[in-house]
Amino acid sequence: MTVTLFSKPSCVQCTATARAFKERGIAHVVRDLSEEVDALELVKGLGYMQAPVVVTDDEHWSGFRPDRINELAERIKEGGDG
């Protein structure tokens, strides 16, 4: 499963999301919305106007969402992906 974290510098929720991914062993790619115009356009195209945005193979969400992160970690664990 591919997990992408779209973040911005000095974003507390972005840092918290990245930390939670690391603690739960969720492999992910980080894309900086302040430096990557195509990443920013993708996030806007999904309808989001704030960071962080998490995009997986089958879902996406915005903000620091421990509930969604835990669900994702469980799905990866059960499916053997990640």
Tab-separated table of N, CA and C in Angstrom:
chain	number	residue	atom	x	y	z
A	1	MET	N	0.845	-1.182	0.000
A	1	MET	CA	0.000	0.000	0.000
A	1	MET	C	0.887	1.240	0.000
A	2	THR	N	0.532	2.201	-0.816
A	2	THR	CA	1.245	3.463	-0.858
A	2	THR	C	0.550	4.459	0.062
A	3	VAL	N	1.310	5.083	0.944
A	3	VAL	CA	0.790	6.106	1.849
A	3	VAL	C	1.618	7.364	1.632
A	4	THR	N	0.935	8.449	1.307
A	4	THR	CA	1.616	9.722	1.081
A	4	THR	C	1.087	10.749	2.069
A	5	LEU	N	2.019	11.439	2.721
A	5	LEU	CA	1.698	12.513	3.658
A	5	LEU	C	2.085	13.827	2.999
A	6	PHE	N	1.092	14.637	2.685
A	6	PHE	CA	1.325	15.961	2.137
A	6	PHE	C	1.380	16.924	3.313
A	7	SER	N	2.507	17.609	3.474
A	7	SER	CA	2.686	18.440	4.658
A	7	SER	C	3.311	19.779	4.307
A	8	LYS	N	3.412	20.632	5.332
A	8	LYS	CA	4.044	21.934	5.212
A	8	LYS	C	5.001	22.113	6.384
A	9	PRO	N	6.047	22.911	6.200
A	9	PRO	CA	6.960	23.186	7.309
A	9	PRO	C	6.227	23.887	8.459
A	10	SER	N	6.669	23.648	9.667
A	10	SER	CA	6.118	24.286	10.871
A	10	SER	C	4.641	23.984	11.082
A	11	CYS	N	4.185	22.853	10.586
A	11	CYS	CA	2.781	22.438	10.731
A	11	CYS	C	2.707	21.412	11.862
A	12	VAL	N	2.098	21.802	12.969
A	12	VAL	CA	2.036	20.936	14.144
A	12	VAL	C	1.283	19.642	13.837
A	13	GLN	N	0.157	19.743	13.138
A	13	GLN	CA	-0.611	18.541	12.808
A	13	GLN	C	0.155	17.633	11.852
A	14	CYS	N	0.939	18.219	10.955
A	14	CYS	CA	1.758	17.428	10.031
A	14	CYS	C	2.807	16.639	10.799
A	15	THR	N	3.472	17.309	11.734
A	15	THR	CA	4.486	16.663	12.558
A	15	THR	C	3.877	15.547	13.393
A	16	ALA	N	2.708	15.800	13.962
A	16	ALA	CA	2.028	14.788	14.772
A	16	ALA	C	1.645	13.573	13.925
A	17	THR	N	1.201	13.808	12.704
A	17	THR	CA	0.836	12.708	11.807
A	17	THR	C	2.061	11.889	11.444
A	18	ALA	N	3.155	12.557	11.087
A	18	ALA	CA	4.390	11.852	10.741
A	18	ALA	C	4.897	11.038	11.927
A	19	ARG	N	4.818	11.596	13.123
A	19	ARG	CA	5.254	10.895	14.324
A	19	ARG	C	4.390	9.649	14.567
A	20	ALA	N	3.082	9.802	14.404
A	20	ALA	CA	2.173	8.670	14.599
A	20	ALA	C	2.450	7.571	13.567
A	21	PHE	N	2.722	7.948	12.329
A	21	PHE	CA	3.071	6.952	11.313
A	21	PHE	C	4.321	6.186	11.731
A	22	LYS	N	5.328	6.917	12.177
A	22	LYS	CA	6.580	6.282	12.582
A	22	LYS	C	6.356	5.338	13.768
A	23	GLU	N	5.607	5.788	14.765
A	23	GLU	CA	5.339	4.973	15.951
A	23	GLU	C	4.589	3.690	15.609
A	24	ARG	N	3.742	3.743	14.582
A	24	ARG	CA	2.932	2.580	14.204
A	24	ARG	C	3.562	1.781	13.066
A	25	GLY	N	4.732	2.200	12.632
A	25	GLY	CA	5.434	1.469	11.587
A	25	GLY	C	4.803	1.596	10.215
A	26	ILE	N	4.135	2.710	9.960
A	26	ILE	CA	3.489	2.928	8.666
A	26	ILE	C	4.497	3.578	7.717
A	27	ALA	N	4.941	2.817	6.728
A	27	ALA	CA	5.856	3.359	5.717
A	27	ALA	C	5.099	4.391	4.883
A	28	HIS	N	5.731	5.532	4.651
A	28	HIS	CA	5.065	6.593	3.911
A	28	HIS	C	6.075	7.490	3.209
A	29	VAL	N	5.561	8.231	2.249
A	29	VAL	CA	6.333	9.218	1.511
A	29	VAL	C	5.819	10.587	1.944
A	30	VAL	N	6.726	11.535	2.159
A	30	VAL	CA	6.329	12.898	2.530
A	30	VAL	C	6.543	13.815	1.331
A	31	ARG	N	5.520	14.594	1.032
A	31	ARG	CA	5.628	15.596	-0.032
A	31	ARG	C	5.343	16.957	0.578
A	32	ASP	N	6.220	17.904	0.309
A	32	ASP	CA	6.149	19.242	0.887
A	32	ASP	C	5.291	20.151	0.008
A	33	LEU	N	4.148	20.554	0.539
A	33	LEU	CA	3.222	21.386	-0.226
A	33	LEU	C	3.774	22.780	-0.500
A	34	SER	N	4.741	23.220	0.297
A	34	SER	CA	5.308	24.554	0.089
A	34	SER	C	6.344	24.566	-1.029
A	35	GLU	N	6.808	23.387	-1.450
A	35	GLU	CA	7.850	23.318	-2.478
A	35	GLU	C	7.409	22.612	-3.757
A	36	GLU	N	6.371	21.794	-3.670
A	36	GLU	CA	5.947	21.003	-4.828
A	36	GLU	C	4.594	21.487	-5.345
A	37	VAL	N	4.630	22.252	-6.423
A	37	VAL	CA	3.410	22.817	-6.988
A	37	VAL	C	2.430	21.720	-7.404
A	38	ASP	N	2.938	20.642	-8.004
A	38	ASP	CA	2.042	19.559	-8.445
A	38	ASP	C	1.376	18.881	-7.240
A	39	ALA	N	2.077	18.774	-6.131
A	39	ALA	CA	1.496	18.181	-4.928
A	39	ALA	C	0.384	19.075	-4.389
A	40	LEU	N	0.631	20.380	-4.377
A	40	LEU	CA	-0.376	21.326	-3.917
A	40	LEU	C	-1.621	21.264	-4.796
A	41	GLU	N	-1.432	21.186	-6.092
A	41	GLU	CA	-2.578	21.103	-7.014
A	41	GLU	C	-3.354	19.804	-6.808
A	42	LEU	N	-2.652	18.703	-6.560
A	42	LEU	CA	-3.322	17.427	-6.306
A	42	LEU	C	-4.198	17.520	-5.055
A	43	VAL	N	-3.649	18.092	-3.990
A	43	VAL	CA	-4.385	18.232	-2.731
A	43	VAL	C	-5.607	19.134	-2.914
A	44	LYS	N	-5.420	20.240	-3.611
A	44	LYS	CA	-6.549	21.133	-3.890
A	44	LYS	C	-7.602	20.429	-4.728
A	45	GLY	N	-7.154	19.603	-5.677
A	45	GLY	CA	-8.076	18.851	-6.519
A	45	GLY	C	-8.917	17.855	-5.734
A	46	LEU	N	-8.378	17.391	-4.608
A	46	LEU	CA	-9.145	16.502	-3.729
A	46	LEU	C	-10.109	17.278	-2.838
A	47	GLY	N	-9.996	18.615	-2.871
A	47	GLY	CA	-10.904	19.460	-2.111
A	47	GLY	C	-10.372	19.938	-0.768
A	48	TYR	N	-9.087	19.760	-0.528
A	48	TYR	CA	-8.511	20.160	0.755
A	48	TYR	C	-7.812	21.504	0.648
A	49	MET	N	-7.904	22.262	1.740
A	49	MET	CA	-7.268	23.576	1.800
A	49	MET	C	-6.325	23.702	2.989
A	50	GLN	N	-6.138	22.614	3.746
A	50	GLN	CA	-5.225	22.656	4.891
A	50	GLN	C	-4.412	21.374	4.953
A	51	ALA	N	-3.265	21.467	5.585
A	51	ALA	CA	-2.391	20.311	5.758
A	51	ALA	C	-2.520	19.816	7.203
A	52	PRO	N	-2.187	18.575	7.427
A	52	PRO	CA	-1.713	17.581	6.481
A	52	PRO	C	-2.860	16.927	5.720
A	53	VAL	N	-2.501	16.337	4.597
A	53	VAL	CA	-3.421	15.496	3.844
A	53	VAL	C	-2.734	14.152	3.672
A	54	VAL	N	-3.465	13.096	3.993
A	54	VAL	CA	-2.961	11.733	3.844
A	54	VAL	C	-3.717	11.081	2.697
A	55	VAL	N	-2.969	10.483	1.779
A	55	VAL	CA	-3.576	9.784	0.644
A	55	VAL	C	-3.023	8.370	0.611
A	56	THR	N	-3.934	7.382	0.586
A	56	THR	CA	-3.539	5.985	0.446
A	56	THR	C	-4.101	5.469	-0.876
A	57	ASP	N	-3.950	4.179	-1.113
A	57	ASP	CA	-4.463	3.596	-2.354
A	57	ASP	C	-5.975	3.734	-2.484
A	58	ASP	N	-6.676	3.770	-1.341
A	58	ASP	CA	-8.143	3.730	-1.414
A	58	ASP	C	-8.870	4.772	-0.571
A	59	GLU	N	-8.140	5.714	0.033
A	59	GLU	CA	-8.810	6.747	0.827
A	59	GLU	C	-7.904	7.963	0.988
A	60	HIS	N	-8.496	9.040	1.481
A	60	HIS	CA	-7.721	10.234	1.814
A	60	HIS	C	-8.461	11.017	2.887
A	61	TRP	N	-7.672	11.765	3.677
A	61	TRP	CA	-8.256	12.611	4.708
A	61	TRP	C	-7.308	13.764	5.007
A	62	SER	N	-7.848	14.749	5.736
A	62	SER	CA	-7.069	15.918	6.117
A	62	SER	C	-7.043	16.049	7.633
A	63	GLY	N	-5.952	16.599	8.141
A	63	GLY	CA	-5.817	16.843	9.572
A	63	GLY	C	-5.172	15.678	10.296
A	64	PHE	N	-4.814	15.916	11.554
A	64	PHE	CA	-4.258	14.867	12.398
A	64	PHE	C	-5.420	14.029	12.903
A	65	ARG	N	-5.497	12.791	12.425
A	65	ARG	CA	-6.626	11.914	12.720
A	65	ARG	C	-6.127	10.596	13.316
A	66	PRO	N	-5.885	10.554	14.631
A	66	PRO	CA	-5.406	9.321	15.259
A	66	PRO	C	-6.303	8.123	14.970
A	67	ASP	N	-7.613	8.349	14.905
A	67	ASP	CA	-8.539	7.252	14.621
A	67	ASP	C	-8.265	6.658	13.235
A	68	ARG	N	-8.089	7.504	12.237
A	68	ARG	CA	-7.827	7.022	10.875
A	68	ARG	C	-6.445	6.384	10.776
A	69	ILE	N	-5.475	6.955	11.494
A	69	ILE	CA	-4.117	6.400	11.495
A	69	ILE	C	-4.123	5.004	12.105
A	70	ASN	N	-4.836	4.836	13.203
A	70	ASN	CA	-4.928	3.510	13.838
A	70	ASN	C	-5.617	2.508	12.919
A	71	GLU	N	-6.693	2.923	12.260
A	71	GLU	CA	-7.383	2.043	11.310
A	71	GLU	C	-6.447	1.643	10.173
A	72	LEU	N	-5.681	2.604	9.671
A	72	LEU	CA	-4.737	2.336	8.592
A	72	LEU	C	-3.674	1.341	9.043
A	73	ALA	N	-3.133	1.541	10.243
A	73	ALA	CA	-2.112	0.632	10.774
A	73	ALA	C	-2.666	-0.781	10.896
A	74	GLU	N	-3.899	-0.918	11.346
A	74	GLU	CA	-4.528	-2.242	11.465
A	74	GLU	C	-4.721	-2.894	10.103
A	75	ARG	N	-5.186	-2.106	9.118
A	75	ARG	CA	-5.378	-2.660	7.772
A	75	ARG	C	-4.068	-3.133	7.178
A	76	ILE	N	-3.005	-2.356	7.370
A	76	ILE	CA	-1.687	-2.732	6.853
A	76	ILE	C	-1.217	-4.006	7.548
A	77	LYS	N	-1.386	-4.064	8.849
A	77	LYS	CA	-0.973	-5.235	9.633
A	77	LYS	C	-1.716	-6.484	9.170
A	78	GLU	N	-3.024	-6.353	8.999
A	78	GLU	CA	-3.843	-7.498	8.586
A	78	GLU	C	-3.546	-7.923	7.157
A	79	GLY	N	-3.283	-6.942	6.293
A	79	GLY	CA	-3.059	-7.246	4.880
A	79	GLY	C	-1.618	-7.565	4.543
A	80	GLY	N	-0.721	-7.277	5.486
A	80	GLY	CA	0.688	-7.546	5.228
A	80	GLY	C	1.336	-6.530	4.327
A	81	ASP	N	0.630	-5.417	4.011
A	81	ASP	CA	1.203	-4.361	3.177
A	81	ASP	C	1.963	-3.385	4.054
A	82	GLY	N	2.831	-2.601	3.386
A	82	GLY	CA	3.468	-1.507	4.087
A	82	GLY	C	4.877	-1.632	4.210
